[in-house]
Amino acid sequence: MATKLIVVVGATGSQGSAVISWIQAHEPTWSIRGLTRNVSSEASKGLAASGVEMVTANSNDLTSLKSAFKGASYIFAYTDFGSIMGDCMGEFAKGEVAAPVGIEANKIEQQHGRNIADAAASVPGLERLVFSCQASIEKLSEGKYTKSYHFEAKAAIAKYMLNHEGLKGKVSLCQLGVFNTNAIKIPDFFGIRKQPDGSALWSPPLAADTLLPWIDIEADLGSYVTALIAAPRAPIEVLGVSEWLSGVQWLELWSKHTSVPTRYEASDGIHKAVEPTGIAEQMSQTMRFMDEFGMKVQEPGVLMPEDLAKEGVAVQQTKVADYIAREDWSSIVG
């Protein structure tokens, strides 16, 4: 039997590296090809040392993707709105992009996604393309919230992939929940902050009782990807969640682990912010949607993790407490 080759787009990012780690541990017979913009980076060299074939490719370059996808049995892909937005913010500062900046970032991200789809469709033996996506907040809110450009870009890409004639019966989607790592990696927005009295304050722009689908990317994303590959049919769209918790419940687990007294105070700063790029309103609408509609509101046909058992596959769902226990909180608690 020929060895299966999986190609991972954005191999050095948090999603790509998590998928690679899972496959190395659970699918040791597969070959792995990782795509990156810089094969000379330390992260790329580390993956190469672990046996991953590292290749230079860029989602804005269709030709490079077609070359990198050759021979693939499976592809895992995602688009990086954060880096695209960063580039657009730089162009805005130079007067080259108009506000709201998210509109331009949305256009670029959609093109990256179309390039991935078109390149994947050129692979004769491709069996499955798994794309990390988001739902359309505009659609789920019935037009109330129209400026969540990062969610809308991924929803549009998913639709393009599902409708692509060259990918019929080959695409499945994993709609990711809220990353546990946001508390560490986005400190200005989601960070827990130590207070002068030794306690800690968490003040994200979300109501205390809003139930959120937390996802442990490092531990669980690879499980979702391989489950969607193993499923006997496509398309399948599943909400990627490790555990449902409110912000207060999440914080209680953190306090128990760190022994630091905490309090949760929902911040309205992002909702009141007046700034020229439009990013504050973009993020505000996303958070307001979560508060008002909740993340369990989905289009018909989107599966929850427990529904995958009916498809003959299962996923790992790591408890938030386990993530908290293995994370390094020294930047907060000292």
C-alpha positions as a printed Julia matrix, in Angstrom:
334×3 Matrix{Float64}:
   0.0    0.0    0.0
   1.36   3.42  -0.98
   2.25   5.77   1.86
  -0.26   8.56   2.38
   1.06  12.1    2.08
  -0.54  14.94   4.02
   0.39  18.5    3.14
   0.01  21.04   5.93
  -0.36  24.71   4.99
   1.19  27.09   7.52
   3.21  24.32   9.13
   5.08  26.56  11.58
   1.94  28.28  12.89
  -0.02  27.14  15.92
  -2.6   25.23  13.88
  -0.19  23.66  11.42
   2.34  22.58  14.02
  -0.43  21.1   16.19
  -1.73  19.01  13.29
   1.78  17.82  12.48
   2.45  16.8   16.09
  -0.77  14.81  16.23
  -0.06  13.01  12.95
   3.48  12.13  14.01
   2.09  10.59  17.2
  -1.03   8.9   15.8
  -0.44   8.3   12.08
   3.25   7.31  11.95
   2.97   5.73   8.48
   1.94   8.99   6.83
   4.47  11.24   5.15
   4.2   14.92   6.07
   5.03  17.91   3.91
   4.93  21.26   5.66
   4.52  24.54   3.81
   6.06  27.75   5.07
   7.16  31.08   3.69
  10.61  30.72   5.26
  12.25  27.31   5.38
  15.26  28.9    7.13
  13.3   29.83  10.26
  14.1   28.01  13.49
  10.56  26.61  13.61
  10.91  25.22  10.1
  14.3   23.7   10.87
  12.85  22.06  13.96
  10.06  20.43  11.95
  12.54  19.29   9.32
  14.67  17.69  12.04
  11.59  15.74  13.17
  11.17  14.25   9.7
   8.82  16.73   8.04
   9.57  17.65   4.43
   9.6   21.44   4.57
   8.79  23.33   1.36
   8.59  27.03   0.54
   5.11  28.1   -0.55
   2.84  31.08  -0.05
  -0.94  31.21  -0.08
  -0.81  34.34  -2.23
   1.1   32.42  -4.92
  -1.04  29.86  -6.76
   1.91  28.41  -8.66
   3.87  27.7   -5.49
   0.83  25.97  -3.97
   0.26  23.77  -7.02
   3.87  22.63  -6.85
   3.77  22.05  -3.09
   0.5   20.07  -3.26
   1.75  17.55  -5.85
   1.21  13.97  -4.74
  -0.94  14.88  -1.74
  -3.49  12.39  -0.43
  -4.73  14.9    2.15
  -4.34  18.63   2.73
  -4.93  20.61   5.9
  -5.2   24.34   5.3
  -6.05  27.57   7.04
  -5.68  31.25   6.2
  -3.95  33.7    8.5
  -6.14  36.79   8.9
  -3.87  38.12  11.66
  -0.77  38.49   9.51
  -2.83  39.81   6.59
  -4.44  42.4    8.86
  -1.02  43.37  10.19
   0.19  44.05   6.65
  -2.95  46.05   5.88
  -2.52  48.12   9.04
   0.98  49.02   7.86
  -0.41  50.06   4.49
  -3.13  52.08   6.23
  -0.46  53.97   8.17
   1.15  54.91   4.83
  -2.16  56.0    3.35
  -2.32  53.07   0.9
  -5.43  51.38   2.34
  -8.68  53.03   3.4
 -10.71  52.29   6.53
 -12.17  49.99   7.54
  -8.95  48.06   7.06
 -10.76  44.76   7.6
 -12.42  45.02   4.18
  -9.07  44.93   2.39
  -7.8   42.15   4.66
 -10.98  40.19   3.93
 -10.39  40.48   0.16
  -6.79  39.32   0.47
  -7.68  36.41   2.75
 -10.41  35.26   0.39
  -7.92  35.25  -2.47
  -5.52  33.14  -0.39
  -8.33  30.67   0.24
  -9.31  30.51  -3.41
  -5.69  29.86  -4.31
  -5.6   26.95  -1.85
  -8.81  25.52  -3.31
  -7.72  25.92  -6.94
  -4.33  24.36  -6.23
  -5.89  21.47  -4.32
  -8.28  20.81  -7.21
  -5.26  20.3   -9.48
  -4.08  17.25  -7.49
  -5.36  14.09  -9.24
  -5.16  11.75  -6.24
  -6.41  14.1   -3.56
  -8.81  12.38  -1.16
  -9.56  15.1    1.4
  -9.04  18.82   1.94
  -9.73  19.87   5.53
 -10.1   23.63   5.96
 -10.1   25.51   9.29
 -12.99  27.95   8.97
 -15.52  30.15  10.73
 -19.25  30.73  10.33
 -20.74  33.83   8.74
 -21.76  36.08  11.62
 -23.67  38.27   9.19
 -25.8   35.28   8.15
 -26.29  33.86  11.64
 -27.29  37.28  13.01
 -29.66  37.79  10.06
 -27.76  40.86   8.93
 -27.43  42.56  12.3
 -23.63  42.23  12.49
 -21.93  42.84   9.15
 -18.38  43.87  10.05
 -16.8   40.69  11.41
 -14.55  40.63   8.37
 -12.25  37.85   9.62
 -15.18  35.46  10.19
 -16.76  36.44   6.87
 -13.55  35.76   4.93
 -13.26  32.2    6.19
 -16.97  31.55   5.67
 -16.68  32.77   2.06
 -13.62  30.57   1.46
 -15.45  27.54   2.86
 -18.37  28.19   0.51
 -15.98  28.52  -2.45
 -14.33  25.22  -1.6
 -17.61  23.37  -1.17
 -18.88  24.66  -4.53
 -15.64  23.98  -6.42
 -16.29  21.44  -9.17
 -12.8   20.03  -8.81
 -13.29  19.37  -5.08
 -16.73  17.75  -5.0
 -16.87  15.14  -2.24
 -13.39  16.02  -1.0
 -13.82  19.02   1.34
 -14.6   18.95   5.05
 -14.59  21.88   7.44
 -13.55  22.4   11.05
 -15.08  25.55  12.5
 -12.81  26.47  15.39
 -13.95  27.74  18.76
 -12.14  30.21  21.03
  -8.47  29.39  21.49
  -7.43  28.66  25.08
  -4.1   30.32  24.3
  -5.77  33.72  23.77
  -5.22  34.42  27.47
  -1.46  34.27  26.83
  -1.06  35.29  23.2
  -3.51  38.22  23.05
  -2.84  39.91  26.4
  -4.25  43.32  25.43
  -7.56  41.79  24.43
  -7.92  38.54  26.36
  -5.13  38.76  28.93
  -5.39  38.02  32.63
  -3.63  40.85  34.5
  -2.01  40.71  37.93
  -3.19  43.47  40.27
  -1.18  45.42  42.9
  -2.92  43.54  45.72
  -1.75  40.18  44.35
  -5.09  39.2   42.81
  -5.74  38.86  39.07
  -8.32  40.57  36.87
  -9.74  39.18  33.65
 -11.73  41.69  31.64
 -12.4   40.47  28.11
 -15.2   42.13  26.11
 -17.66  39.33  26.81
 -20.42  38.89  29.38
 -19.51  36.73  32.34
 -22.13  34.1   31.55
 -21.58  33.81  27.77
 -20.96  30.13  27.04
 -17.95  29.71  24.76
 -16.57  26.72  22.83
 -12.96  26.67  24.06
 -10.57  24.73  21.82
  -7.21  23.3   22.88
  -5.45  23.72  19.54
  -2.21  22.05  20.62
  -3.89  18.95  22.04
  -7.05  18.49  19.99
  -6.96  20.09  16.53
  -5.04  17.2   14.98
  -7.68  14.82  16.27
 -10.39  16.75  14.45
  -8.39  16.84  11.23
  -7.64  13.11  11.16
 -11.26  12.33  12.1
 -12.52  14.35   9.13
 -10.02  12.58   6.9
 -11.11   9.16   8.19
 -14.84   9.89   7.94
 -16.47   7.88   5.14
 -18.09  10.92   3.56
 -17.5   14.56   2.74
 -18.46  17.29   3.16
 -18.74  17.33   6.92
 -18.63  20.57   8.89
 -18.0   20.29  12.62
 -17.62  22.84  15.4
 -14.18  22.3   16.92
 -14.56  22.51  20.7
 -12.69  20.95  23.59
 -15.04  22.17  26.33
 -17.93  24.62  26.72
 -17.37  27.09  29.57
 -18.28  30.66  30.41
 -15.49  33.12  31.07
 -16.17  32.96  34.8
 -15.94  29.16  34.79
 -12.69  29.31  32.82
 -11.25  31.82  35.3
 -12.27  29.71  38.29
 -10.21  26.83  36.91
  -7.26  29.16  36.38
  -7.52  30.5   39.93
  -7.68  26.98  41.34
  -4.51  25.99  39.48
  -2.48  29.14  40.23
  -3.88  29.81  43.74
  -4.3   33.44  42.69
  -7.56  35.16  43.76
  -9.4   36.43  40.7
 -12.33  38.48  39.54
 -14.04  38.74  36.16
 -15.19  42.11  34.87
 -16.53  42.3   31.33
 -14.89  45.23  29.55
 -16.81  47.56  27.29
 -13.67  49.34  26.1
 -13.65  47.77  22.64
 -17.32  48.62  22.22
 -16.71  52.31  22.99
 -13.35  52.69  21.27
 -13.03  55.4   18.65
 -10.1   54.72  16.35
  -9.47  55.3   12.65
  -8.84  51.77  11.26
 -12.2   50.16  12.02
 -10.62  47.19  13.8
 -12.31  48.07  17.11
 -15.77  47.97  15.55
 -14.88  44.71  13.76
 -13.92  43.02  17.03
 -16.79  44.64  18.93
 -19.36  43.21  16.52
 -17.79  39.76  16.8
 -17.98  39.84  20.61
 -21.5   41.28  20.63
 -22.64  38.47  18.38
 -21.22  35.89  20.8
 -22.97  37.57  23.72
 -26.31  37.94  21.97
 -26.6   34.81  19.83
 -24.09  32.39  21.33
 -21.72  30.08  19.49
 -24.16  27.15  19.55
 -26.24  28.97  16.96
 -25.2   27.29  13.71
 -26.49  26.72  10.22
 -28.34  23.43   9.62
 -25.96  20.54   9.05
 -23.08  21.77  11.21
 -22.17  18.95  13.58
 -21.14  19.09  17.2
 -18.21  16.85  18.24
 -20.48  14.22  19.72
 -22.27  13.9   16.38
 -19.1   12.59  14.74
 -19.69   9.21  16.4
 -22.59   8.75  13.97
 -20.05   9.16  11.17
 -17.92   6.36  12.63
 -15.17   8.64  13.96
 -14.38  10.33  17.25
 -12.29  13.24  18.45
 -10.24  14.02  21.52
 -11.62  16.78  23.76
  -9.1   17.95  26.34
 -10.49  19.62  29.43
  -9.63  23.29  29.95
  -8.21  22.4   33.35
  -5.65  20.16  31.62
  -4.62  22.96  29.28
  -4.27  25.37  32.21
  -2.14  22.85  34.1
   0.43  22.52  31.31
   0.61  26.21  30.28
   3.36  28.49  31.56
   1.69  31.33  33.49
   4.9   32.88  34.82
   4.4   36.0   32.68
   1.29  36.7   34.76
   1.84  35.21  38.2
   5.62  35.67  38.31
